[in-house]
Tab-separated table of C-alpha atoms in Angstrom:
chain	number	residue	atom	x	y	z
A	23	MET	CA	52.673	-3.596	-33.762
A	24	GLU	CA	55.129	-0.731	-33.584
A	25	ASP	CA	57.049	-2.083	-36.610
A	26	GLU	CA	53.822	-2.365	-38.592
A	27	ASN	CA	52.850	1.220	-37.788
A	28	SER	CA	56.363	2.435	-38.639
A	29	TRP	CA	56.072	0.709	-42.025
A	30	VAL	CA	52.830	2.498	-42.776
A	31	PHE	CA	54.268	5.926	-41.941
A	32	ASP	CA	57.576	5.218	-43.612
A	33	SER	CA	55.768	4.285	-46.802
A	34	LEU	CA	53.623	7.406	-46.593
A	35	VAL	CA	56.679	9.648	-46.108
A	36	CYS	CA	58.335	8.041	-49.103
A	37	PHE	CA	55.203	8.606	-51.163
A	38	LEU	CA	54.896	12.322	-50.169
A	39	ASN	CA	58.515	12.838	-51.128
A	40	GLY	CA	58.186	11.238	-54.563
A	41	PRO	CA	57.035	12.552	-57.950
A	42	ILE	CA	53.795	10.550	-57.975
A	43	TRP	CA	52.479	12.793	-55.213
A	44	ASN	CA	54.390	15.955	-55.937
A	45	ALA	CA	53.733	16.201	-59.651
A	46	PRO	CA	49.940	16.605	-59.497
A	47	LEU	CA	49.911	18.527	-56.141
A	48	GLN	CA	52.626	21.020	-56.958
A	49	ASN	CA	51.214	21.573	-60.415
A	50	PHE	CA	47.734	22.297	-58.986
A	51	ILE	CA	49.140	24.711	-56.458
A	52	GLU	CA	51.190	26.633	-58.993
A	53	GLU	CA	48.510	26.867	-61.638
A	54	LYS	CA	45.760	27.845	-59.215
A	55	SER	CA	47.774	30.233	-57.055
A	56	LEU	CA	47.714	33.081	-59.524
A	57	ILE	CA	44.544	34.741	-58.045
A	58	PHE	CA	45.676	34.342	-54.403
A	59	GLU	CA	47.072	37.584	-52.856
A	60	PRO	CA	48.217	38.122	-49.244
A	61	ASN	CA	45.710	39.727	-46.890
A	62	VAL	CA	42.838	39.491	-49.297
A	63	ASP	CA	39.276	38.799	-48.090
A	64	ASP	CA	37.533	35.547	-48.979
A	65	ASN	CA	35.775	35.102	-52.291
A	66	GLU	CA	33.884	32.287	-53.913
A	67	GLU	CA	36.694	31.434	-56.284
A	68	TYR	CA	39.049	30.803	-53.339
A	69	LYS	CA	36.579	28.442	-51.761
A	70	LYS	CA	35.999	26.636	-55.063
A	71	ILE	CA	39.711	26.047	-55.560
A	72	PHE	CA	39.990	24.891	-51.913
A	73	ASP	CA	37.272	22.243	-52.568
A	74	GLU	CA	39.131	21.103	-55.685
A	75	PHE	CA	42.399	20.837	-53.671
A	76	LYS	CA	40.703	18.738	-50.967
A	77	ASN	CA	39.374	16.378	-53.633
A	78	LEU	CA	42.849	16.047	-55.159
A	79	VAL	CA	44.469	15.238	-51.803
A	80	ASP	CA	41.736	12.675	-50.994
A	81	PHE	CA	42.086	11.135	-54.456
A	82	MET	CA	45.869	10.690	-54.244
A	83	LEU	CA	45.846	9.460	-50.660
A	84	GLY	CA	43.083	6.942	-51.461
A	85	ASN	CA	45.005	5.485	-54.362
A	86	PHE	CA	48.171	5.278	-52.314
A	87	MET	CA	46.393	3.347	-49.550
A	88	GLU	CA	44.993	0.894	-52.114
A	89	ASP	CA	48.458	0.426	-53.512
A	90	ILE	CA	49.915	-0.615	-50.140
A	91	GLY	CA	46.798	-2.652	-49.286
A	92	ILE	CA	45.518	-0.737	-46.323
A	93	THR	CA	41.891	0.283	-45.710
A	94	PRO	CA	40.901	3.636	-44.178
A	95	GLU	CA	39.991	1.785	-41.014
A	96	GLN	CA	43.336	0.074	-40.802
A	97	PHE	CA	45.104	3.410	-41.380
A	98	GLU	CA	43.063	4.955	-38.619
A	99	ASN	CA	44.111	2.197	-36.265
A	100	ALA	CA	47.730	2.641	-37.309
A	101	CYS	CA	47.488	6.369	-36.473
A	102	LYS	CA	46.067	5.569	-33.014
A	103	GLU	CA	48.642	2.851	-32.275
A	104	GLY	CA	51.422	4.978	-33.702
A	105	ARG	CA	50.606	7.685	-31.162
A	106	LYS	CA	50.827	5.144	-28.373
A	107	TYR	CA	54.218	3.855	-29.548
A	108	GLN	CA	55.531	7.334	-30.316
A	109	VAL	CA	55.785	6.765	-34.044
A	110	SER	CA	56.359	10.338	-35.156
A	111	PHE	CA	57.125	12.230	-38.291
A	112	ASP	CA	58.020	15.747	-39.390
A	113	HIS	CA	54.656	17.530	-39.739
A	114	ASN	CA	56.148	20.113	-42.143
A	115	LEU	CA	56.269	17.320	-44.733
A	116	PHE	CA	52.492	17.064	-44.457
A	117	GLU	CA	51.768	20.735	-45.032
A	118	GLN	CA	49.706	20.078	-48.163
A	119	ILE	CA	47.469	17.532	-46.330
A	120	TRP	CA	47.112	19.860	-43.403
A	121	ALA	CA	46.213	22.751	-45.729
A	122	ALA	CA	43.428	20.574	-47.147
A	123	ASN	CA	41.858	20.607	-43.694
A	124	ASP	CA	42.459	24.243	-42.830
A	125	TYR	CA	41.106	26.946	-45.185
A	126	ASP	CA	43.199	29.762	-43.738
A	127	MET	CA	46.379	27.705	-44.010
A	128	PHE	CA	45.418	26.822	-47.595
A	129	LYS	CA	45.063	30.530	-48.507
A	130	ARG	CA	48.416	31.355	-46.952
A	131	MET	CA	50.114	28.529	-48.810
A	132	MET	CA	48.650	29.617	-52.138
A	133	ALA	CA	49.449	33.293	-51.628
A	134	GLN	CA	52.979	32.450	-50.707
A	135	ARG	CA	53.450	30.323	-53.791
A	136	ASN	CA	52.066	33.052	-55.962
A	137	VAL	CA	54.590	35.570	-54.523
A	138	GLU	CA	57.417	33.021	-54.940
A	139	LEU	CA	56.555	32.443	-58.618
A	140	GLN	CA	56.372	36.159	-59.330
A	141	LEU	CA	59.833	36.657	-57.775
A	142	GLN	CA	61.195	33.810	-59.803
A	143	ALA	CA	59.694	35.299	-62.958
A	144	LEU	CA	61.336	38.602	-62.148
A	145	GLU	CA	64.705	36.846	-61.746
A	146	LEU	CA	64.240	35.325	-65.175
A	147	ILE	CA	63.501	38.775	-66.597
A	148	GLU	CA	66.639	40.156	-64.939
A	149	ARG	CA	68.762	37.389	-66.400
A	150	LYS	CA	67.313	38.040	-69.833
A	151	TYR	CA	67.901	41.783	-69.785
A	152	GLY	CA	70.932	41.921	-67.479
A	153	ILE	CA	69.034	44.217	-65.124
A	154	THR	CA	65.429	44.466	-64.066
A	155	PRO	CA	63.612	46.556	-66.762
A	156	GLN	CA	62.708	50.088	-65.708
A	157	SER	CA	59.049	49.334	-66.247
A	158	PHE	CA	59.162	46.757	-63.418
A	159	ILE	CA	60.717	49.092	-60.899
A	160	PRO	CA	58.067	50.780	-58.667
A	161	LYS	CA	57.919	54.557	-59.184
A	162	THR	CA	59.196	56.607	-56.257
A	163	LYS	CA	58.985	60.272	-55.486
A	164	ASP	CA	61.981	62.312	-56.694
A	165	GLU	CA	64.058	63.432	-53.758
A	166	ASN	CA	64.670	66.670	-55.543
A	167	ALA	CA	61.036	67.294	-56.293
A	168	LYS	CA	61.179	70.582	-54.416
A	169	GLU	CA	63.528	71.883	-57.097
A	170	ILE	CA	61.010	71.192	-59.865
A	171	PRO	CA	59.617	74.480	-61.229
A	172	VAL	CA	56.260	75.470	-59.789
A	173	THR	CA	54.826	75.726	-63.338
A	174	ILE	CA	54.830	71.917	-63.536
A	175	GLU	CA	52.522	71.696	-60.576
A	176	LYS	CA	50.040	73.865	-62.429
A	177	THR	CA	49.440	71.287	-65.073
A	178	SER	CA	45.843	71.362	-66.380
A	179	ASP	CA	43.274	68.782	-65.333
A	180	LEU	CA	43.169	67.329	-68.885
A	181	GLU	CA	46.950	66.717	-68.752
A	182	ASN	CA	46.626	65.074	-65.313
A	183	ASP	CA	43.890	62.700	-66.758
A	184	VAL	CA	46.145	61.821	-69.713
A	185	MET	CA	49.120	61.087	-67.430
A	186	HIS	CA	46.914	58.875	-65.267
A	187	GLU	CA	45.820	56.889	-68.302
A	188	VAL	CA	49.415	56.450	-69.414
A	189	ASP	CA	50.426	55.208	-65.980
A	190	GLU	CA	47.491	52.795	-65.875
A	191	LEU	CA	48.390	51.477	-69.370
A	192	GLU	CA	52.065	51.039	-68.367
A	193	LEU	CA	51.031	49.212	-65.175
A	194	LYS	CA	48.701	46.932	-67.125
A	195	LYS	CA	51.400	46.078	-69.667
A	196	ARG	CA	53.838	45.407	-66.840
A	197	GLN	CA	51.429	43.066	-65.128
A	198	GLN	CA	50.598	41.236	-68.347
A	199	TYR	CA	54.226	40.695	-69.165
A	200	LEU	CA	55.034	39.499	-65.638
A	201	ARG	CA	52.084	37.124	-65.769
A	202	ALA	CA	53.267	35.768	-69.157
A	203	GLN	CA	56.701	35.064	-67.704
A	204	ARG	CA	55.136	33.450	-64.660
A	205	ASP	CA	52.981	31.217	-66.858
A	206	LYS	CA	56.005	30.146	-68.898
A	207	LEU	CA	57.844	29.274	-65.627
A	208	VAL	CA	54.871	27.219	-64.420
A	209	ALA	CA	54.700	25.439	-67.788
A	210	LEU	CA	58.388	24.570	-67.644
A	211	LYS	CA	58.057	23.189	-64.112
A	212	LYS	CA	55.040	21.141	-65.199
A	213	GLU	CA	57.006	19.566	-68.051
A	214	ALA	CA	59.892	18.766	-65.720
A	215	ARG	CA	57.540	17.071	-63.278
A	216	LYS	CA	55.944	15.063	-66.104
A	217	LYS	CA	59.375	13.741	-67.014
A	218	GLN	CA	60.116	12.873	-63.392
A	219	LEU	CA	56.799	11.126	-63.090
A	220	ASN	CA	57.309	9.223	-66.382
A	221	ALA	CA	60.791	8.154	-65.224
A	222	GLU	CA	59.454	6.948	-61.912
A	223	THR	CA	56.663	4.857	-63.498
A	224	THR	CA	59.039	3.484	-66.140
A	225	GLU	CA	61.692	2.405	-63.676
A	226	LYS	CA	59.234	1.001	-61.136
A	227	PRO	CA	56.156	-0.087	-63.159
A	228	LYS	CA	54.834	-2.437	-60.438
A	229	GLU	CA	55.305	0.002	-57.560
A	230	ARG	CA	52.213	2.003	-56.620
A	231	PRO	CA	50.426	1.397	-60.018
A	232	ARG	CA	47.129	2.990	-59.000
A	233	SER	CA	48.817	6.084	-57.545
A	234	ALA	CA	50.887	6.432	-60.673
A	235	LYS	CA	47.895	6.168	-62.990
A	236	ALA	CA	46.011	8.630	-60.841
A	237	ALA	CA	48.830	11.169	-60.992
A	238	GLU	CA	49.145	10.825	-64.776
A	239	ALA	CA	45.421	11.331	-65.167
A	240	VAL	CA	45.390	14.464	-63.040
A	241	MET	CA	48.393	15.835	-64.931
A	242	THR	CA	46.475	15.499	-68.209
A	243	GLY	CA	43.593	17.470	-66.855
A	244	GLU	CA	41.164	14.810	-65.617
A	245	ARG	CA	39.138	15.680	-62.547
A	246	PRO	CA	39.621	13.248	-59.659
A	247	ASN	CA	36.666	11.115	-58.760
A	248	VAL	CA	36.765	10.885	-54.914
A	249	GLU	CA	35.219	7.878	-53.102
A	250	PRO	CA	33.506	8.674	-49.745
A	251	GLN	CA	35.913	6.481	-47.785
A	252	GLN	CA	38.885	8.406	-49.136
A	253	LEU	CA	37.845	11.457	-47.072
A	254	GLN	CA	38.420	9.459	-43.894
A	255	ILE	CA	42.095	8.988	-44.639
A	256	ARG	CA	42.840	12.728	-44.880
A	257	LYS	CA	40.802	13.549	-41.801
A	258	THR	CA	42.443	10.802	-39.778
A	259	LEU	CA	45.901	11.957	-40.825
A	260	ALA	CA	44.988	15.558	-40.080
A	261	GLU	CA	43.928	14.657	-36.550
A	262	ARG	CA	47.249	12.802	-36.073
A	263	LEU	CA	49.187	15.833	-37.329
A	264	LYS	CA	47.229	18.120	-35.056
A	265	SER	CA	47.869	15.946	-31.998
A	266	GLU	CA	51.618	15.862	-32.913
A	267	VAL	CA	51.812	19.647	-32.960
A	268	VAL	CA	49.778	20.076	-29.814
A	269	ASN	CA	51.911	17.484	-27.951
A	270	LYS	CA	55.148	19.206	-29.027
A	271	GLU	CA	53.830	22.615	-27.960
A	272	LEU	CA	52.863	21.295	-24.516
A	273	LYS	CA	56.306	19.833	-23.864
């Protein structure tokens, strides 16, 4: 029994490490993370994307289980027996599945990816220009401001409004350019994942055929059609993950 349960989890770990899972999931996270900002209150768009993410996770897990010939009920039993026989796994690997069951964790994951992509885009800009362009450096107060003639502080209200509009325009251009670089980066990563996915399905055409087709469909923009029983797989796995963490914290 222990060997059977180990085989189930070993297969799942292999699946989660491969391009068939990572291509559609990572692409979704990167494309949808743009609007997620740290420490921002909930909004309807966040919740809508969260529902889409849950559907994607359920869809991919469901197809994987069909590929290895296990029903949701059998998987649930494997999780229970695996706990008894101490069949464990690194829960960090299952972050995306866990995030599909925890809205707050999902928001943090998306916000973190958004920040990471912006930083990567800035690195690309720096490589292109040699240094980070001045327009991307946050403005700071001049340390010698006290030496500026008093007459400058007496600028008219009209001039203050004009300066404000110039600053706003510069900020908007800066944001638009950074977003464009970010979008290019996401597109490049998507193409790289498509090639990895294609190589995987070409080299191993008979291995996980349903999962591979599902991944290819999602990458081309098709919306996943989730069967009711597929929800059970994610929830069962989430409970197993939760118990793993609780047990480790209690030790």
